[in-house]
């Protein structure tokens, strides 16, 4: 009524403890818990419930289970395969770069995410990337990559269906109301235990504000790491880089005037952010000394330099 475990070199037996005793027998590959191992007999059958814990050194492979039995007279049934199984370790999500900062809408962005699996990067199946105020997939950027099929997906606005299913590197854009995913520019690399994905994402104007970044992954045997926050970013409106345009005339474009006091006529427009209530204007007779900024208007009383001759007025 004793339990044993073979050593690593298969040269000796370890243990020799009674089932139910508070002993653990182990080598570098597994542990056998004697306290939880149970034995009972019924008619012609002996049942043994081995309680075994596999160690990291034993993972990442597929194994076969064999049984052998010998009776008191030396009669034996030799090793017979009875099963096949795989030992698997849980994958882990790594860092995101960038994990903070402010980013503009309608600007293509690159987010590099790392995922690891002790059993090798090939064992990772699903890589998820979510940006929202919480782990809700509704009204968000919620995308995933299937490593086995090499395809990309993006969640719809209502979080009820996946969009896309396009090959990574293909000339496709997947988008909802909040973001778009560029399949052609999204890349993936695998090395040893790490899979790195470079997501090419553009946020839309409906996704303004502070957002968290979450990662999730699952391997081929359904071991997974749940949503883990890896960063926090701010999505803001695009900076205005388009200057306004306009025109100015003197006395409604009169050819000449007998008075230095004139009326300037102005028009201005801005296709970037619009003129707005804060728009201002300034004037100069020499393009060096400028008047004090004042609220934009379509007319302005102005004094030209004295003396006859052509006069130029500058406005900004």
GROMACS .gro file of C-alpha atoms in nm:
model
  316
    1UNK     CA    1   0.000   0.000   0.000
    2UNK     CA    2   0.272   0.246  -0.100
    3UNK     CA    3   0.330   0.499  -0.375
    4UNK     CA    4   0.649   0.559  -0.574
    5UNK     CA    5   0.774   0.795  -0.845
    6UNK     CA    6   1.064   0.729  -1.081
    7UNK     CA    7   1.363   0.965  -1.072
    8UNK     CA    8   1.465   1.173  -1.376
    9UNK     CA    9   1.732   0.930  -1.492
   10UNK     CA   10   1.497   0.631  -1.462
   11UNK     CA   11   1.750   0.459  -1.233
   12UNK     CA   12   1.567   0.454  -0.900
   13UNK     CA   13   1.231   0.483  -0.729
   14UNK     CA   14   1.152   0.780  -0.507
   15UNK     CA   15   0.911   0.783  -0.215
   16UNK     CA   16   0.748   0.470  -0.083
   17UNK     CA   17   0.467   0.649   0.103
   18UNK     CA   18   0.118   0.533   0.194
   19UNK     CA   19  -0.176   0.681  -0.002
   20UNK     CA   20  -0.344   0.938   0.221
   21UNK     CA   21  -0.020   1.028   0.402
   22UNK     CA   22   0.098   1.389   0.409
   23UNK     CA   23   0.380   1.334   0.163
   24UNK     CA   24   0.465   1.463  -0.180
   25UNK     CA   25   0.698   1.272  -0.412
   26UNK     CA   26   0.856   1.474  -0.693
   27UNK     CA   27   1.122   1.483  -0.959
   28UNK     CA   28   1.202   1.773  -1.192
   29UNK     CA   29   0.896   1.700  -1.407
   30UNK     CA   30   0.599   1.632  -1.178
   31UNK     CA   31   0.472   1.605  -0.821
   32UNK     CA   32   0.267   1.314  -0.683
   33UNK     CA   33   0.048   1.413  -0.388
   34UNK     CA   34   0.011   1.110  -0.163
   35UNK     CA   35  -0.246   1.278   0.061
   36UNK     CA   36  -0.491   1.327  -0.226
   37UNK     CA   37  -0.423   1.001  -0.407
   38UNK     CA   38  -0.697   0.746  -0.337
   39UNK     CA   39  -0.710   0.368  -0.389
   40UNK     CA   40  -1.009   0.136  -0.367
   41UNK     CA   41  -1.109  -0.206  -0.499
   42UNK     CA   42  -1.440  -0.336  -0.628
   43UNK     CA   43  -1.483  -0.703  -0.726
   44UNK     CA   44  -1.215  -0.769  -0.991
   45UNK     CA   45  -1.109  -0.403  -1.037
   46UNK     CA   46  -0.859  -0.183  -0.852
   47UNK     CA   47  -0.909   0.192  -0.893
   48UNK     CA   48  -0.630   0.447  -0.831
   49UNK     CA   49  -0.692   0.821  -0.848
   50UNK     CA   50  -0.343   0.967  -0.893
   51UNK     CA   51  -0.317   1.334  -0.793
   52UNK     CA   52  -0.042   1.478  -1.011
   53UNK     CA   53   0.091   1.830  -1.066
   54UNK     CA   54   0.297   1.893  -1.379
   55UNK     CA   55   0.595   2.129  -1.356
   56UNK     CA   56   0.700   2.390  -1.618
   57UNK     CA   57   0.973   2.159  -1.749
   58UNK     CA   58   0.702   1.912  -1.853
   59UNK     CA   59   0.491   2.159  -2.052
   60UNK     CA   60   0.463   2.246  -2.416
   61UNK     CA   61   0.442   1.891  -2.545
   62UNK     CA   62   0.192   1.618  -2.624
   63UNK     CA   63   0.220   1.304  -2.415
   64UNK     CA   64   0.076   0.952  -2.420
   65UNK     CA   65  -0.054   0.771  -2.114
   66UNK     CA   66   0.049   0.408  -2.066
   67UNK     CA   67  -0.067   0.156  -1.805
   68UNK     CA   68   0.100  -0.166  -1.688
   69UNK     CA   69  -0.014  -0.413  -1.421
   70UNK     CA   70   0.153  -0.714  -1.255
   71UNK     CA   71  -0.020  -0.957  -1.018
   72UNK     CA   72   0.110  -1.150  -0.718
   73UNK     CA   73   0.211  -1.450  -0.927
   74UNK     CA   74   0.412  -1.241  -1.172
   75UNK     CA   75   0.149  -1.237  -1.442
   76UNK     CA   76   0.167  -0.907  -1.628
   77UNK     CA   77  -0.008  -0.702  -1.893
   78UNK     CA   78   0.270  -0.502  -2.060
   79UNK     CA   79   0.268  -0.131  -2.127
   80UNK     CA   80  -0.049  -0.035  -2.313
   81UNK     CA   81  -0.130   0.313  -2.439
   82UNK     CA   82  -0.455   0.440  -2.289
   83UNK     CA   83  -0.463   0.809  -2.366
   84UNK     CA   84  -0.301   1.118  -2.516
   85UNK     CA   85  -0.288   1.469  -2.371
   86UNK     CA   86  -0.099   1.797  -2.383
   87UNK     CA   87   0.051   1.994  -2.095
   88UNK     CA   88  -0.004   2.365  -2.135
   89UNK     CA   89   0.098   2.683  -1.950
   90UNK     CA   90  -0.106   3.001  -1.948
   91UNK     CA   91   0.000   3.282  -2.182
   92UNK     CA   92   0.067   3.635  -2.059
   93UNK     CA   93   0.017   3.979  -2.211
   94UNK     CA   94   0.314   4.216  -2.207
   95UNK     CA   95   0.363   4.586  -2.262
   96UNK     CA   96   0.203   4.835  -2.500
   97UNK     CA   97   0.401   5.109  -2.671
   98UNK     CA   98   0.301   5.385  -2.650
   99UNK     CA   99   0.111   5.332  -2.325
  100UNK     CA  100   0.036   5.700  -2.259
  101UNK     CA  101   0.015   6.037  -2.432
  102UNK     CA  102  -0.223   6.248  -2.636
  103UNK     CA  103  -0.315   6.154  -2.991
  104UNK     CA  104  -0.516   6.329  -3.260
  105UNK     CA  105  -0.817   6.202  -3.446
  106UNK     CA  106  -0.773   6.107  -3.813
  107UNK     CA  107  -0.402   6.047  -3.750
  108UNK     CA  108  -0.267   5.696  -3.829
  109UNK     CA  109  -0.110   5.555  -3.512
  110UNK     CA  110   0.109   5.256  -3.437
  111UNK     CA  111   0.054   5.057  -3.115
  112UNK     CA  112   0.306   4.779  -3.052
  113UNK     CA  113   0.182   4.505  -2.820
  114UNK     CA  114   0.369   4.202  -2.686
  115UNK     CA  115   0.220   3.865  -2.587
  116UNK     CA  116   0.408   3.564  -2.453
  117UNK     CA  117   0.351   3.193  -2.402
  118UNK     CA  118   0.593   2.962  -2.215
  119UNK     CA  119   0.502   2.690  -2.465
  120UNK     CA  120   0.616   2.900  -2.763
  121UNK     CA  121   0.459   3.183  -2.961
  122UNK     CA  122   0.304   2.934  -3.205
  123UNK     CA  123   0.077   2.821  -2.920
  124UNK     CA  124  -0.092   3.164  -2.902
  125UNK     CA  125  -0.415   3.180  -3.100
  126UNK     CA  126  -0.612   3.498  -3.021
  127UNK     CA  127  -0.463   3.842  -2.949
  128UNK     CA  128  -0.708   4.112  -2.837
  129UNK     CA  129  -0.660   4.491  -2.817
  130UNK     CA  130  -0.929   4.710  -2.660
  131UNK     CA  131  -0.937   5.085  -2.598
  132UNK     CA  132  -1.229   5.230  -2.403
  133UNK     CA  133  -1.312   5.375  -2.061
  134UNK     CA  134  -1.380   5.017  -1.943
  135UNK     CA  135  -1.354   4.664  -2.081
  136UNK     CA  136  -1.689   4.708  -2.257
  137UNK     CA  137  -1.661   4.634  -2.628
  138UNK     CA  138  -1.949   4.867  -2.718
  139UNK     CA  139  -1.869   5.206  -2.875
  140UNK     CA  140  -1.497   5.137  -2.868
  141UNK     CA  141  -1.187   5.025  -3.049
  142UNK     CA  142  -1.204   4.648  -2.994
  143UNK     CA  143  -0.999   4.437  -3.232
  144UNK     CA  144  -0.835   4.095  -3.243
  145UNK     CA  145  -0.590   3.888  -3.446
  146UNK     CA  146  -0.624   3.514  -3.505
  147UNK     CA  147  -0.270   3.381  -3.531
  148UNK     CA  148  -0.381   3.045  -3.670
  149UNK     CA  149  -0.564   3.198  -3.967
  150UNK     CA  150  -0.357   3.521  -3.989
  151UNK     CA  151  -0.677   3.730  -3.996
  152UNK     CA  152  -0.782   4.059  -3.835
  153UNK     CA  153  -1.121   4.157  -3.693
  154UNK     CA  154  -1.286   4.468  -3.544
  155UNK     CA  155  -1.595   4.471  -3.321
  156UNK     CA  156  -1.904   4.661  -3.439
  157UNK     CA  157  -2.046   4.959  -3.246
  158UNK     CA  158  -2.305   4.756  -3.058
  159UNK     CA  159  -2.055   4.485  -2.956
  160UNK     CA  160  -2.273   4.220  -3.123
  161UNK     CA  161  -2.061   4.104  -3.417
  162UNK     CA  162  -1.711   4.099  -3.560
  163UNK     CA  163  -1.629   4.295  -3.874
  164UNK     CA  164  -1.363   4.206  -4.129
  165UNK     CA  165  -1.182   3.877  -4.114
  166UNK     CA  166  -0.913   3.998  -4.356
  167UNK     CA  167  -0.561   3.865  -4.391
  168UNK     CA  168  -0.294   4.063  -4.215
  169UNK     CA  169  -0.109   4.263  -4.480
  170UNK     CA  170  -0.404   4.271  -4.719
  171UNK     CA  171  -0.524   4.598  -4.873
  172UNK     CA  172  -0.828   4.626  -4.645
  173UNK     CA  173  -0.957   4.875  -4.389
  174UNK     CA  174  -1.191   4.757  -4.112
  175UNK     CA  175  -1.382   5.033  -3.936
  176UNK     CA  176  -1.670   5.115  -3.706
  177UNK     CA  177  -1.791   5.460  -3.594
  178UNK     CA  178  -1.499   5.507  -3.357
  179UNK     CA  179  -1.183   5.375  -3.523
  180UNK     CA  180  -1.038   5.207  -3.828
  181UNK     CA  181  -0.784   4.926  -3.851
  182UNK     CA  182  -0.545   4.922  -4.146
  183UNK     CA  183  -0.477   4.558  -4.234
  184UNK     CA  184  -0.204   4.643  -4.486
  185UNK     CA  185   0.011   4.828  -4.231
  186UNK     CA  186  -0.052   4.597  -3.935
  187UNK     CA  187   0.240   4.355  -3.884
  188UNK     CA  188   0.323   4.058  -3.662
  189UNK     CA  189   0.648   3.888  -3.563
  190UNK     CA  190   0.709   3.576  -3.357
  191UNK     CA  191   1.031   3.480  -3.179
  192UNK     CA  192   1.084   3.216  -2.909
  193UNK     CA  193   0.797   3.264  -2.661
  194UNK     CA  194   0.690   3.614  -2.771
  195UNK     CA  195   0.445   3.730  -3.036
  196UNK     CA  196   0.457   4.103  -3.116
  197UNK     CA  197   0.178   4.278  -3.304
  198UNK     CA  198   0.202   4.628  -3.447
  199UNK     CA  199  -0.157   4.754  -3.477
  200UNK     CA  200  -0.212   5.040  -3.727
  201UNK     CA  201  -0.510   5.233  -3.591
  202UNK     CA  202  -0.681   5.565  -3.664
  203UNK     CA  203  -0.925   5.712  -3.412
  204UNK     CA  204  -1.231   5.905  -3.526
  205UNK     CA  205  -1.390   6.227  -3.392
  206UNK     CA  206  -1.658   6.030  -3.202
  207UNK     CA  207  -1.387   5.874  -2.980
  208UNK     CA  208  -1.256   6.187  -2.803
  209UNK     CA  209  -1.139   6.186  -2.441
  210UNK     CA  210  -0.940   5.970  -2.200
  211UNK     CA  211  -0.930   5.599  -2.285
  212UNK     CA  212  -0.769   5.293  -2.127
  213UNK     CA  213  -0.581   5.026  -2.320
  214UNK     CA  214  -0.653   4.660  -2.235
  215UNK     CA  215  -0.498   4.337  -2.363
  216UNK     CA  216  -0.635   3.982  -2.360
  217UNK     CA  217  -0.503   3.660  -2.514
  218UNK     CA  218  -0.592   3.293  -2.544
  219UNK     CA  219  -0.385   2.997  -2.662
  220UNK     CA  220  -0.468   2.690  -2.869
  221UNK     CA  221  -0.572   2.491  -2.561
  222UNK     CA  222  -0.796   2.774  -2.432
  223UNK     CA  223  -0.564   2.883  -2.153
  224UNK     CA  224  -0.592   3.260  -2.132
  225UNK     CA  225  -0.511   3.580  -1.949
  226UNK     CA  226  -0.816   3.797  -1.899
  227UNK     CA  227  -0.840   4.170  -1.971
  228UNK     CA  228  -0.544   4.355  -1.821
  229UNK     CA  229  -0.503   4.733  -1.837
  230UNK     CA  230  -0.173   4.826  -1.999
  231UNK     CA  231  -0.203   5.197  -2.064
  232UNK     CA  232  -0.409   5.517  -2.070
  233UNK     CA  233  -0.422   5.765  -2.357
  234UNK     CA  234  -0.610   6.080  -2.456
  235UNK     CA  235  -0.777   6.122  -2.794
  236UNK     CA  236  -0.814   6.485  -2.899
  237UNK     CA  237  -0.918   6.691  -3.197
  238UNK     CA  238  -0.671   6.743  -3.475
  239UNK     CA  239  -0.447   7.051  -3.443
  240UNK     CA  240  -0.538   7.329  -3.685
  241UNK     CA  241  -0.255   7.354  -3.939
  242UNK     CA  242  -0.454   7.525  -4.217
  243UNK     CA  243  -0.424   7.907  -4.212
  244UNK     CA  244  -0.721   8.128  -4.300
  245UNK     CA  245  -0.739   8.302  -4.638
  246UNK     CA  246  -0.881   8.642  -4.721
  247UNK     CA  247  -0.861   8.971  -4.909
  248UNK     CA  248  -0.849   9.343  -4.842
  249UNK     CA  249  -0.946   9.646  -5.051
  250UNK     CA  250  -0.921  10.020  -4.981
  251UNK     CA  251  -1.243  10.220  -5.020
  252UNK     CA  252  -1.404   9.931  -5.206
  253UNK     CA  253  -1.110   9.906  -5.443
  254UNK     CA  254  -1.115  10.273  -5.548
  255UNK     CA  255  -0.832  10.371  -5.780
  256UNK     CA  256  -0.735  10.678  -5.572
  257UNK     CA  257  -0.840  10.891  -5.276
  258UNK     CA  258  -0.783  11.252  -5.175
  259UNK     CA  259  -0.792  11.167  -4.804
  260UNK     CA  260  -0.552  10.966  -4.587
  261UNK     CA  261  -0.854  10.843  -4.390
  262UNK     CA  262  -0.997  10.540  -4.566
  263UNK     CA  263  -1.221  10.241  -4.510
  264UNK     CA  264  -1.071   9.897  -4.545
  265UNK     CA  265  -1.301   9.624  -4.674
  266UNK     CA  266  -1.217   9.268  -4.566
  267UNK     CA  267  -1.325   8.911  -4.626
  268UNK     CA  268  -1.177   8.601  -4.459
  269UNK     CA  269  -1.249   8.230  -4.430
  270UNK     CA  270  -1.086   7.931  -4.264
  271UNK     CA  271  -1.132   7.575  -4.389
  272UNK     CA  272  -0.938   7.432  -4.095
  273UNK     CA  273  -1.123   7.514  -3.775
  274UNK     CA  274  -1.342   7.801  -3.900
  275UNK     CA  275  -1.303   8.171  -3.816
  276UNK     CA  276  -1.494   8.140  -3.488
  277UNK     CA  277  -1.592   8.410  -3.239
  278UNK     CA  278  -1.230   8.454  -3.129
  279UNK     CA  279  -1.098   8.552  -3.472
  280UNK     CA  280  -0.883   8.867  -3.474
  281UNK     CA  281  -0.718   9.099  -3.724
  282UNK     CA  282  -0.419   9.338  -3.739
  283UNK     CA  283  -0.305   9.604  -3.987
  284UNK     CA  284   0.016   9.766  -4.098
  285UNK     CA  285   0.131  10.028  -4.351
  286UNK     CA  286   0.485   9.885  -4.375
  287UNK     CA  287   0.454   9.514  -4.280
  288UNK     CA  288   0.674   9.585  -3.978
  289UNK     CA  289   0.471   9.782  -3.725
  290UNK     CA  290   0.132   9.627  -3.661
  291UNK     CA  291  -0.182   9.756  -3.495
  292UNK     CA  292  -0.316   9.599  -3.176
  293UNK     CA  293  -0.511   9.277  -3.244
  294UNK     CA  294  -0.887   9.331  -3.248
  295UNK     CA  295  -1.199   9.131  -3.323
  296UNK     CA  296  -1.240   9.042  -3.688
  297UNK     CA  297  -1.486   9.257  -3.885
  298UNK     CA  298  -1.557   9.314  -4.253
  299UNK     CA  299  -1.472   9.689  -4.239
  300UNK     CA  300  -1.206   9.894  -4.064
  301UNK     CA  301  -1.137  10.267  -4.052
  302UNK     CA  302  -0.772  10.327  -4.126
  303UNK     CA  303  -0.521  10.610  -4.184
  304UNK     CA  304  -0.277  10.592  -4.473
  305UNK     CA  305   0.067  10.755  -4.459
  306UNK     CA  306   0.055  11.121  -4.565
  307UNK     CA  307   0.181  11.236  -4.901
  308UNK     CA  308   0.097  11.160  -5.260
  309UNK     CA  309   0.178  10.827  -5.421
  310UNK     CA  310   0.081  10.463  -5.412
  311UNK     CA  311  -0.003  10.326  -5.067
  312UNK     CA  312  -0.003   9.965  -4.946
  313UNK     CA  313  -0.197   9.829  -4.648
  314UNK     CA  314  -0.118   9.485  -4.497
  315UNK     CA  315  -0.362   9.274  -4.300
  316UNK     CA  316  -0.330   8.948  -4.105
   0.00000   0.00000   0.00000
